Short mmCIF file of C-alpha atoms in Angstrom, two decimals:
data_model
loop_
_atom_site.label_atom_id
_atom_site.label_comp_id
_atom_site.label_asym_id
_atom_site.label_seq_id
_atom_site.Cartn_x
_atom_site.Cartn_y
_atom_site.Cartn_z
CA UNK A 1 -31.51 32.47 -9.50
CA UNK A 2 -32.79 33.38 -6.38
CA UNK A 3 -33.19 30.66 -4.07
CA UNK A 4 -34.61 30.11 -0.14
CA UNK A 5 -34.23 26.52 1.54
CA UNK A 6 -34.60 25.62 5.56
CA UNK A 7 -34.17 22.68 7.41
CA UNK A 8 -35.23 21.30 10.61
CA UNK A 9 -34.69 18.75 12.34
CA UNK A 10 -36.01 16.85 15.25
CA UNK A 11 -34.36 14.12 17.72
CA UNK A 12 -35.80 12.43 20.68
CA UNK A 13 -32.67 10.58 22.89
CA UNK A 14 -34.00 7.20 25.00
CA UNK A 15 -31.42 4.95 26.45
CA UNK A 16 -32.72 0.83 26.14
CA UNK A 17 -30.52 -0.51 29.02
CA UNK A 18 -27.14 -0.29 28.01
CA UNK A 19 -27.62 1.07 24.05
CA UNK A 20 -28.22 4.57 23.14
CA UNK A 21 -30.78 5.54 20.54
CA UNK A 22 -31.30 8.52 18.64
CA UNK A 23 -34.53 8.51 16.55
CA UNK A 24 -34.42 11.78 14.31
CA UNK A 25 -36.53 13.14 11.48
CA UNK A 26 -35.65 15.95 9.13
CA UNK A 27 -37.62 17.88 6.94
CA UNK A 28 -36.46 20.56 4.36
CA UNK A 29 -37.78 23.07 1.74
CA UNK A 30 -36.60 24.69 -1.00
CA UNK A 31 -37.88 27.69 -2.90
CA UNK A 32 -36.44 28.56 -6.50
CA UNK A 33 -37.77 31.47 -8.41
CA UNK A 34 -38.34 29.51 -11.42
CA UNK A 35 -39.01 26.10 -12.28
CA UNK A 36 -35.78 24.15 -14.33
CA UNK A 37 -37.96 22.67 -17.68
CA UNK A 38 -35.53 23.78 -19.78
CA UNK A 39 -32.34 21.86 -17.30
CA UNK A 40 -34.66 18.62 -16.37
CA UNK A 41 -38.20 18.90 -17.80
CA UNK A 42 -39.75 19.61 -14.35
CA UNK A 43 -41.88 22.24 -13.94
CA UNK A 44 -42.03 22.25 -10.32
CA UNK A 45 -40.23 25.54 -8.26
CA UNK A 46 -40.38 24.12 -4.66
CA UNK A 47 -38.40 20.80 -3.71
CA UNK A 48 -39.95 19.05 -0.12
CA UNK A 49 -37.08 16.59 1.18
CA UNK A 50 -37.61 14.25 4.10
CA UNK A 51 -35.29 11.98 5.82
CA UNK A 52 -35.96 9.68 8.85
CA UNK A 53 -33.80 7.25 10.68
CA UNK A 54 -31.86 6.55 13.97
CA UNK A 55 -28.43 5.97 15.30
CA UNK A 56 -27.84 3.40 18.23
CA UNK A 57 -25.00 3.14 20.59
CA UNK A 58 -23.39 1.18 23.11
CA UNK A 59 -19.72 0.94 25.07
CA UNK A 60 -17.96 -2.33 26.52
CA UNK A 61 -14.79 -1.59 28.58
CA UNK A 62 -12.06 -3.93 30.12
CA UNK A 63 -9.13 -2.64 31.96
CA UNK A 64 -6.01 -4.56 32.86
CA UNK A 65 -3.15 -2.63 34.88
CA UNK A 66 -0.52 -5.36 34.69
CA UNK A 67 -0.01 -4.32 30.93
CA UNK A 68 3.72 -2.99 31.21
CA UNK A 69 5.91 -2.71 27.64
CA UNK A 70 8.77 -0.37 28.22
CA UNK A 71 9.32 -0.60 24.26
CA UNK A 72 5.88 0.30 23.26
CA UNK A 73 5.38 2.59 26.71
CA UNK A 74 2.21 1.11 27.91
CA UNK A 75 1.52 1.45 31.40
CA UNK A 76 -1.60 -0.44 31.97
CA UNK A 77 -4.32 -1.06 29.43
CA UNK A 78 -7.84 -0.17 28.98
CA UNK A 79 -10.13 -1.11 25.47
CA UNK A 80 -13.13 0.61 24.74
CA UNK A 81 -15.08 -1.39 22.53
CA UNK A 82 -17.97 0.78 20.98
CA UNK A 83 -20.81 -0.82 18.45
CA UNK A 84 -22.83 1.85 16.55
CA UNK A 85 -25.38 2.10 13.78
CA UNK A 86 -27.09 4.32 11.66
CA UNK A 87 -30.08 3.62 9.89
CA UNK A 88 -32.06 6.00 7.74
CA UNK A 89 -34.55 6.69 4.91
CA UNK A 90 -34.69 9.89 2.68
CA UNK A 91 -37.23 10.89 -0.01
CA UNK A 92 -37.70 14.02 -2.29
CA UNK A 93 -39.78 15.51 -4.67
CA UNK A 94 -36.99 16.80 -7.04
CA UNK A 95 -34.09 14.35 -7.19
CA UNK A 96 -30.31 16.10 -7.75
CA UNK A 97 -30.54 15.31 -11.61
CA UNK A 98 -33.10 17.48 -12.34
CA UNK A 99 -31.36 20.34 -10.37
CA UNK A 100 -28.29 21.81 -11.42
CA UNK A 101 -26.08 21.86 -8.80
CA UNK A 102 -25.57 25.81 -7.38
CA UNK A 103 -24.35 24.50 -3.72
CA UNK A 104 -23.76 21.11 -3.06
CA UNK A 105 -24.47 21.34 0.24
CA UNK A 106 -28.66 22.30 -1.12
CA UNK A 107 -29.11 20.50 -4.52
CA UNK A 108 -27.25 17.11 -3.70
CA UNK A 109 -28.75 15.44 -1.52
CA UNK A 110 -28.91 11.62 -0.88
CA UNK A 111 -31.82 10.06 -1.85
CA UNK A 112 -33.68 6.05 -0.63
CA UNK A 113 -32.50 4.23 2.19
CA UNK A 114 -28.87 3.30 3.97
CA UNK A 115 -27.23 1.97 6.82
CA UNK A 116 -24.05 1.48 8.37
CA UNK A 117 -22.60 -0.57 10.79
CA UNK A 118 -19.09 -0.05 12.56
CA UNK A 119 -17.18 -0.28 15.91
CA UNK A 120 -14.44 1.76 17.29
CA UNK A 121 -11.65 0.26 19.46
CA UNK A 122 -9.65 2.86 21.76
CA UNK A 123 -6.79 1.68 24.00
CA UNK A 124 -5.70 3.49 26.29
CA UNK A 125 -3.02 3.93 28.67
CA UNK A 126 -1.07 6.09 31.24
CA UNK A 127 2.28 8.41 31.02
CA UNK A 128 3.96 10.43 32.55
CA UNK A 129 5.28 8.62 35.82
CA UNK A 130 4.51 8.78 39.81
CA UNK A 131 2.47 11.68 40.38
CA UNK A 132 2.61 12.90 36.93
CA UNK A 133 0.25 9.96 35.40
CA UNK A 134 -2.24 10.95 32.62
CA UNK A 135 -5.04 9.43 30.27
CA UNK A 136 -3.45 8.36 26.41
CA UNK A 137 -5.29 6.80 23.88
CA UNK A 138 -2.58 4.86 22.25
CA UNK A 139 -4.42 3.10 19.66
CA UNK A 140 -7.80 4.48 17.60
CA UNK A 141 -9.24 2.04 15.52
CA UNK A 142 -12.27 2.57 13.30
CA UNK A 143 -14.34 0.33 11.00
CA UNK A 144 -17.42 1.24 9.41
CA UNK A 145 -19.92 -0.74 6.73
CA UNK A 146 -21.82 1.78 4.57
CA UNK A 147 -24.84 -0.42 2.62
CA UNK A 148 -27.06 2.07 0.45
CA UNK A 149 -30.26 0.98 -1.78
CA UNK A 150 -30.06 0.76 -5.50
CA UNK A 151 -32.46 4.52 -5.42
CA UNK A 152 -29.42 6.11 -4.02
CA UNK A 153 -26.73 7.61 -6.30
CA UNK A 154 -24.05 4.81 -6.28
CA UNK A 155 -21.80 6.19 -8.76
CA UNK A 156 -20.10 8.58 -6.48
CA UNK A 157 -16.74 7.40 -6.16
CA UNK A 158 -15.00 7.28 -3.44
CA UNK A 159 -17.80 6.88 -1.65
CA UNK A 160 -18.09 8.99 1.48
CA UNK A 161 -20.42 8.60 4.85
CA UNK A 162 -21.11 11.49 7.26
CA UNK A 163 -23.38 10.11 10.17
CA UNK A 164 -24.17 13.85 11.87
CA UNK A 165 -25.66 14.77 8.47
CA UNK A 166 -26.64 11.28 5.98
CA UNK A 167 -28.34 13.36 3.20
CA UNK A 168 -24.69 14.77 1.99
CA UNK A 169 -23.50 10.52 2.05
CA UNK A 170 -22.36 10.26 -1.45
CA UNK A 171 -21.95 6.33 -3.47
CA UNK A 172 -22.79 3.22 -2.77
CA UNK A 173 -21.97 -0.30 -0.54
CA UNK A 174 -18.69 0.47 0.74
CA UNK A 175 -15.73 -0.35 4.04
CA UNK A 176 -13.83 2.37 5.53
CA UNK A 177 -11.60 2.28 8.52
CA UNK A 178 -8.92 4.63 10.08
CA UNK A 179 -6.52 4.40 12.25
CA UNK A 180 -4.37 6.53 14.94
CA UNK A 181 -1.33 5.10 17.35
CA UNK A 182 0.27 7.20 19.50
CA UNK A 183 3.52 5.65 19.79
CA UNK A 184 5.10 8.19 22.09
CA UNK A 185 4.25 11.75 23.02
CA UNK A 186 6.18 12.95 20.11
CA UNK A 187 5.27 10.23 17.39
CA UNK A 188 2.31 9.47 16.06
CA UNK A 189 0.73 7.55 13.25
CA UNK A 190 -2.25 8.12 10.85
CA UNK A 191 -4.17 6.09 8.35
CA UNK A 192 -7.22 5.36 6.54
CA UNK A 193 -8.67 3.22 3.44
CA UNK A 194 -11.90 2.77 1.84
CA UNK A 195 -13.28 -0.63 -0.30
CA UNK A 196 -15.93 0.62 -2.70
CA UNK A 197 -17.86 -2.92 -3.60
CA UNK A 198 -19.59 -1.22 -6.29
CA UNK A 199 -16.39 -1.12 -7.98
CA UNK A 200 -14.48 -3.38 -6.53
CA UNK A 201 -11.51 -2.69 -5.56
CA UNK A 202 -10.04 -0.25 -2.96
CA UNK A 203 -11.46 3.92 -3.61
CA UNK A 204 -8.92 5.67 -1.64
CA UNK A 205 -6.01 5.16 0.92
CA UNK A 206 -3.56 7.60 3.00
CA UNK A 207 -1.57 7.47 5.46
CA UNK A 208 1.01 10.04 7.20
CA UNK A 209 3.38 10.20 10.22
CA UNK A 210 3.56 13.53 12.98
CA UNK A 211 6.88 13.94 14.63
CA UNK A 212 6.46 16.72 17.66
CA UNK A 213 10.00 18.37 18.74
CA UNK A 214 8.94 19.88 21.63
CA UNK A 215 8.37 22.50 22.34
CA UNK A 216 8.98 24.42 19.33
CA UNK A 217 8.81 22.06 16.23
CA UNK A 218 6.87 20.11 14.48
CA UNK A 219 6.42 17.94 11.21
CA UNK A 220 4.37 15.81 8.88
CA UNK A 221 4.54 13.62 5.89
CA UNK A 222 1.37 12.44 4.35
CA UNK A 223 1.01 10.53 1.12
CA UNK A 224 -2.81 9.93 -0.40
CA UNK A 225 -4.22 8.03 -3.20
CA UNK A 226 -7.79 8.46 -4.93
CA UNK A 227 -8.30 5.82 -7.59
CA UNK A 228 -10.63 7.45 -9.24
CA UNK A 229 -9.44 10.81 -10.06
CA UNK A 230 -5.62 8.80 -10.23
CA UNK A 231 -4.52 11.58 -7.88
CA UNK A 232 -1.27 10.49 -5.77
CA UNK A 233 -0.22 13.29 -3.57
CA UNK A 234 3.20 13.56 -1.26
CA UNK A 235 2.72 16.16 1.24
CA UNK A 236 5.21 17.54 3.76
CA UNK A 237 4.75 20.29 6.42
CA UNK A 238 6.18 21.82 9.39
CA UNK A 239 5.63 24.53 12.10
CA UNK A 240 7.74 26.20 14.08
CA UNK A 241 7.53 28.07 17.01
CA UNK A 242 8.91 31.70 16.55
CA UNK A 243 7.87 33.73 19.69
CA UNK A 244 5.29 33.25 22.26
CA UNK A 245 2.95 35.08 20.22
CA UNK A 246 4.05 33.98 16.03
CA UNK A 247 4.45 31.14 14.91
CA UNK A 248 5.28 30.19 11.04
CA UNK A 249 3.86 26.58 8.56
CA UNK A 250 4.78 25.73 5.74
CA UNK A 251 3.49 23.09 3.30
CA UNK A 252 4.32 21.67 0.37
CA UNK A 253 1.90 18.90 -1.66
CA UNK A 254 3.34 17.38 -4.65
CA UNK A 255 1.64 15.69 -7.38
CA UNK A 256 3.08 12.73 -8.56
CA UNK A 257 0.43 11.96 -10.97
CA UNK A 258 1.71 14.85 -13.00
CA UNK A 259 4.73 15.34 -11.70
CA UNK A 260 3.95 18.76 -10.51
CA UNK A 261 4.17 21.15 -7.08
CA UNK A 262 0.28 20.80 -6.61
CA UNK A 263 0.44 23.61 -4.00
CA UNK A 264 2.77 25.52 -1.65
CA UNK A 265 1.63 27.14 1.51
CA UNK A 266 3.19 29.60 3.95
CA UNK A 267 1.09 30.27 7.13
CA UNK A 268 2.41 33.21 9.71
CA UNK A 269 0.02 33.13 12.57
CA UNK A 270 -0.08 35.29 15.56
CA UNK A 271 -1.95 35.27 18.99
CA UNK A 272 -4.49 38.28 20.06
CA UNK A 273 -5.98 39.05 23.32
CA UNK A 274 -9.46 36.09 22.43
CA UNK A 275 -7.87 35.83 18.78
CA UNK A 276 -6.02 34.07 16.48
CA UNK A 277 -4.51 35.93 13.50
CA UNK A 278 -2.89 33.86 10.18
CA UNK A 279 -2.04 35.49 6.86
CA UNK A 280 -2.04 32.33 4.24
CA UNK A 281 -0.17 32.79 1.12
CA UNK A 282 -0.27 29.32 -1.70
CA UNK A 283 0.29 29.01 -4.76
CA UNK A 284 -1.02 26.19 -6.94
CA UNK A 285 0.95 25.66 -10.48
CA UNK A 286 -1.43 22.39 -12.05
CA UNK A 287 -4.52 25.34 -11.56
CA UNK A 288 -1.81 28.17 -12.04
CA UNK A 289 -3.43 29.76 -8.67
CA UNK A 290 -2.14 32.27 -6.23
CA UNK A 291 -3.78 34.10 -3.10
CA UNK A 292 -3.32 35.50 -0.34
CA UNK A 293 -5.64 35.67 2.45
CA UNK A 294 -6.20 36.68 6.19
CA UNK A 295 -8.16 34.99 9.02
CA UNK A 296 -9.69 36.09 12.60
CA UNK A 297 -10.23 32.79 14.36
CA UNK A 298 -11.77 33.21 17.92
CA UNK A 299 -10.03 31.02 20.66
CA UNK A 300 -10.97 27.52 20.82
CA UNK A 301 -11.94 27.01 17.18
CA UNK A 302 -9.25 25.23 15.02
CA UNK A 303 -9.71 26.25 11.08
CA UNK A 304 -9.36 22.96 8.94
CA UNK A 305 -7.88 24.55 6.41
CA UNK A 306 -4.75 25.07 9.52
CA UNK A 307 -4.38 22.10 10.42
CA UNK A 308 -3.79 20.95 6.66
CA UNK A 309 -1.16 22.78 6.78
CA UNK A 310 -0.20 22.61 10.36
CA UNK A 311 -0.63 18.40 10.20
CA UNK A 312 -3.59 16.94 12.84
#
């Protein structure tokens, strides 16, 4: 199949006193080489998608410097309280099940209206000491309600929301909030959940700890559950600091579902003059798959893939 498909996208940024709105409207085409009667009985080549909407937001701050809790080590205390929403409506020509599905990223894409409605509450505070003081945010907190029309495909589950890009949203009504606290410099804790209503009951849940032995070491532990594909995973990583120029991961997910080593990865990575070098060898036994690979990543770009295995 050959296949061409372009997207634009427009945006026009106006602040209403103290609230930030984005109105946007996207636009994108898709040309196919032959029409799919025989996958979905359409006959038409050329899909025309269309998606318009706007996100809104707005910031409330209080600060209060007698905060002072040697235990927790808060120094002062600021909260940034920040409302957003998202509002948008997407049409198509071709929906995604009369497609098949070469890249999800082309043929699935979300389909009627949606919104979602959320804050996020950062506190922050200040370490370091007299003349050394410094800017922590000590507690993330996000919440987020996702409500999508009965058009949209609802079944997806767990349900997902991406906000810089709606059309690749996947299910229906759903909460999700996360979580980060910075106990100390070295200690730090992750989480995040998310209710799908269609089903009722909770979609997916992790959480994980980072522990930072400075300067050279560091480790994770990260356990995740998915309901729906009863997937229960254990992971635990570390890096280590070899040189000023190497420096060695390893992680290991297991699969408690099955009982299995889901995957084991070894990361060597070493510094160039604007470069970052990493050789990643893993081997997966539940898919019985091994490779080895190498990566060039330019200075200032972090590959997710990494930090999997290098914990965030």
């Amino acid at each position: 199949v050959t296949r061409l498909d372009t997207r634009h996208e427009i945006q026009a940024p106006i602040k209403i006193g103290d609230i930030d709105v984005v109105p946007y409207a996207a636009g994108r085409v898709t040309f196919y080489d032959d029409d799919f009667k025989a996958f979905g009985g359409e006959g038409d080549n050329v899909r025309l998608w269309g998606i318009t909407g706007a996100r809104l937001h707005t910031s409330l701050t209080r600060t209060d410097l007698q905060v002072e809790d040697h235990v927790l080590n808060l120094h002062g205390l600021r909260h940034i309280i920040e409302p957003s929403a998202d509002v948008f409506l997407a049409a198509t020509t071709l929906s995604e099940e009369d497609l098949p599905v070469y890249d999800p990223d082309v043929e699935s894409l979300a389909n009627g209206a949606g919104a979602r409605v959320g804050v996020r509450h950062t506190f922050q505070t200040r370490r370091g000491g007299p003349g050394r003081w410094r800017r922590v945010d000590w507690l993330v907190v996000n919440t987020d309600f996702v409500a999508r029309s009965d058009d949209a495909d609802i079944s997806a589950d767990p349900p997902r929301f991406f906000s810089y890009r709606p059309e690749f949203s996947t299910g229906g009504d759903h909460f999700y909030s996360d979580l980060a606290w910075q106990l100390a410099d070295g200690f730090a804790l992750q989480a995040d959940a998310t209710h799908n209503f269609e089903s009722n009951q909770m979609a997916q849940w992790h959480s994980g700890l980072v522990i930072n032995h400075r300067p050279d070491l560091t480790y994770s532990i990260d356990y995740s559950d998915i309901d729906a594909l009863s997937s229960r995973m254990l992971s635990l990583g570390f890096t280590y600091q070899l040189t000023s120029k190497y420096q060695i991961g390893v992680n290991q997910r297991w699969d408690l579902e099955q009982n299995k080593n889901r995957r084991t990865e070894l990361i060597l990575q070493r510094e160039l003059p604007r470069w970052t070098m990493a050789m990643v060898a893993f081997y997966d036994e539940v898919d019985n798959d091994t490779s080895i690979s190498i990566m060039l990543i330019p200075h200032g770009i972090r590959s997710s893939r990494m930090l999997g295995a290098y914990g965030r």
